[in-house]
């Protein structure tokens, strides 16, 4: 009789964070080093030790989308503050000090964010397909 262990991944910003969150849930993550590159090896060893276990990972599509976009926004969209900007003053007093971005700059940043999102999401889907080939292990992205 197979035991099924369900793992819900709620927040992820890409392939590596998805792998890390799965390993953390299974208590296989080594905090002293990044072990995402050893993911398949760790999962197969875990499943060999637990011969009656089937792992079923459920990933929420909306949370993944939101996480990747938020990560991209933090990576690409940056405000440039002048050298003499006063961070100790309230926001209303300093709003006029920052140069507003032009529409072209905003569009360029949004295009970069969308391109990054599309590439990261495609990487995630291809990695999920690859990981679903592991015996007794499956990842499902739910809407």
Short mmCIF file of C-alpha atoms in Angstrom, two decimals:
data_model
loop_
_atom_site.label_atom_id
_atom_site.label_comp_id
_atom_site.label_asym_id
_atom_site.label_seq_id
_atom_site.Cartn_x
_atom_site.Cartn_y
_atom_site.Cartn_z
CA UNK A 1 0.00 0.00 0.00
CA UNK A 2 1.39 3.38 -1.03
CA UNK A 3 1.32 6.27 1.38
CA UNK A 4 0.81 9.63 -0.30
CA UNK A 5 2.44 12.69 1.22
CA UNK A 6 1.04 15.99 -0.05
CA UNK A 7 3.22 19.08 0.08
CA UNK A 8 1.76 22.52 -0.60
CA UNK A 9 4.14 25.18 -1.84
CA UNK A 10 2.68 28.61 -1.24
CA UNK A 11 5.44 31.06 -2.06
CA UNK A 12 8.12 30.63 -4.65
CA UNK A 13 10.08 32.99 -6.85
CA UNK A 14 11.45 30.50 -9.34
CA UNK A 15 12.94 27.06 -9.82
CA UNK A 16 15.52 27.24 -7.03
CA UNK A 17 13.11 28.53 -4.42
CA UNK A 18 10.58 25.85 -5.41
CA UNK A 19 13.19 23.15 -4.93
CA UNK A 20 14.35 24.69 -1.66
CA UNK A 21 10.83 24.89 -0.25
CA UNK A 22 10.17 21.24 -1.13
CA UNK A 23 13.42 20.17 0.53
CA UNK A 24 12.62 22.26 3.62
CA UNK A 25 9.18 20.63 3.90
CA UNK A 26 10.79 17.19 3.77
CA UNK A 27 13.54 18.28 6.19
CA UNK A 28 16.20 17.46 3.61
CA UNK A 29 17.53 20.99 3.16
CA UNK A 30 21.10 21.65 4.27
CA UNK A 31 21.28 25.24 5.49
CA UNK A 32 25.09 25.27 5.42
CA UNK A 33 25.18 25.08 1.63
CA UNK A 34 22.87 25.65 -1.29
CA UNK A 35 21.59 22.21 -2.16
CA UNK A 36 19.12 22.98 -4.97
CA UNK A 37 21.54 21.47 -7.50
CA UNK A 38 21.38 18.18 -5.54
CA UNK A 39 17.58 18.17 -5.53
CA UNK A 40 17.00 15.08 -7.67
CA UNK A 41 19.61 13.07 -5.79
CA UNK A 42 18.14 14.01 -2.40
CA UNK A 43 14.58 13.22 -3.50
CA UNK A 44 15.49 9.84 -5.02
CA UNK A 45 17.47 8.88 -1.90
CA UNK A 46 14.52 9.93 0.27
CA UNK A 47 12.14 7.83 -1.81
CA UNK A 48 14.53 4.85 -1.70
CA UNK A 49 14.57 5.03 2.10
CA UNK A 50 10.77 5.29 2.19
CA UNK A 51 9.74 2.61 -0.26
CA UNK A 52 6.00 2.92 0.42
CA UNK A 53 5.86 6.70 0.00
CA UNK A 54 4.65 8.76 -2.95
CA UNK A 55 5.29 12.51 -2.93
CA UNK A 56 2.68 14.80 -4.42
CA UNK A 57 3.57 18.50 -4.57
CA UNK A 58 0.83 21.07 -5.18
CA UNK A 59 1.92 24.52 -6.33
CA UNK A 60 -0.52 27.43 -6.54
CA UNK A 61 -0.29 29.09 -9.95
CA UNK A 62 -1.29 32.56 -8.72
CA UNK A 63 1.26 32.56 -5.89
CA UNK A 64 4.03 31.49 -8.27
CA UNK A 65 3.04 34.23 -10.72
CA UNK A 66 2.96 36.81 -7.96
CA UNK A 67 6.28 35.66 -6.51
CA UNK A 68 8.11 35.76 -9.84
CA UNK A 69 6.71 39.18 -10.71
CA UNK A 70 7.56 40.60 -7.28
CA UNK A 71 11.10 39.24 -7.56
CA UNK A 72 11.42 40.79 -11.03
CA UNK A 73 10.09 44.14 -9.81
CA UNK A 74 12.66 44.22 -7.00
CA UNK A 75 15.38 43.23 -9.44
CA UNK A 76 14.66 45.65 -12.29
CA UNK A 77 12.61 48.59 -11.00
CA UNK A 78 14.75 50.93 -8.95
CA UNK A 79 14.26 54.54 -7.90
CA UNK A 80 17.23 56.86 -8.15
CA UNK A 81 17.50 59.27 -5.27
CA UNK A 82 19.60 62.44 -5.40
CA UNK A 83 22.76 62.61 -3.28
CA UNK A 84 21.27 65.12 -0.85
CA UNK A 85 17.95 63.26 -0.42
CA UNK A 86 16.65 63.53 3.15
CA UNK A 87 15.47 60.10 4.28
CA UNK A 88 14.67 61.42 7.77
CA UNK A 89 11.87 63.71 6.55
CA UNK A 90 8.30 62.55 5.99
CA UNK A 91 7.37 61.35 2.52
CA UNK A 92 5.28 64.40 1.61
CA UNK A 93 8.18 66.77 2.26
CA UNK A 94 10.58 64.86 0.01
CA UNK A 95 8.29 63.80 -2.83
CA UNK A 96 9.35 66.68 -5.04
CA UNK A 97 13.04 65.86 -4.68
CA UNK A 98 12.93 62.64 -6.69
CA UNK A 99 12.91 62.98 -10.45
CA UNK A 100 9.77 61.40 -11.89
CA UNK A 101 10.29 58.63 -14.40
CA UNK A 102 9.24 59.16 -17.95
CA UNK A 103 6.65 56.97 -19.62
CA UNK A 104 9.38 55.45 -21.77
CA UNK A 105 11.39 54.44 -18.70
CA UNK A 106 8.31 52.93 -17.07
CA UNK A 107 7.45 51.04 -20.26
CA UNK A 108 11.04 49.80 -20.59
CA UNK A 109 11.06 48.57 -16.98
CA UNK A 110 7.70 46.86 -17.42
CA UNK A 111 8.91 45.17 -20.62
CA UNK A 112 12.01 43.90 -18.78
CA UNK A 113 9.84 42.60 -15.94
CA UNK A 114 7.49 40.83 -18.37
CA UNK A 115 10.40 39.29 -20.31
CA UNK A 116 12.00 38.08 -17.08
CA UNK A 117 8.66 36.69 -15.88
CA UNK A 118 8.08 34.83 -19.15
CA UNK A 119 11.57 33.29 -19.15
CA UNK A 120 11.43 32.30 -15.46
CA UNK A 121 7.97 30.79 -15.83
CA UNK A 122 9.08 28.83 -18.90
CA UNK A 123 12.12 27.56 -16.96
CA UNK A 124 9.85 26.57 -14.10
CA UNK A 125 7.48 24.63 -16.36
CA UNK A 126 10.32 22.78 -18.10
CA UNK A 127 11.90 21.92 -14.75
CA UNK A 128 8.55 20.65 -13.43
CA UNK A 129 8.22 18.41 -16.50
CA UNK A 130 11.73 17.11 -15.91
CA UNK A 131 11.11 16.49 -12.20
CA UNK A 132 7.85 14.68 -12.89
CA UNK A 133 9.89 11.88 -14.49
CA UNK A 134 11.17 10.87 -11.03
CA UNK A 135 9.40 7.71 -9.91
CA UNK A 136 6.76 8.25 -7.16
CA UNK A 137 7.19 12.03 -7.29
CA UNK A 138 4.91 14.52 -9.02
CA UNK A 139 4.45 18.28 -9.06
CA UNK A 140 1.15 19.81 -10.09
CA UNK A 141 0.59 23.49 -10.75
CA UNK A 142 -3.01 24.31 -9.84
CA UNK A 143 -4.94 27.38 -10.90
#
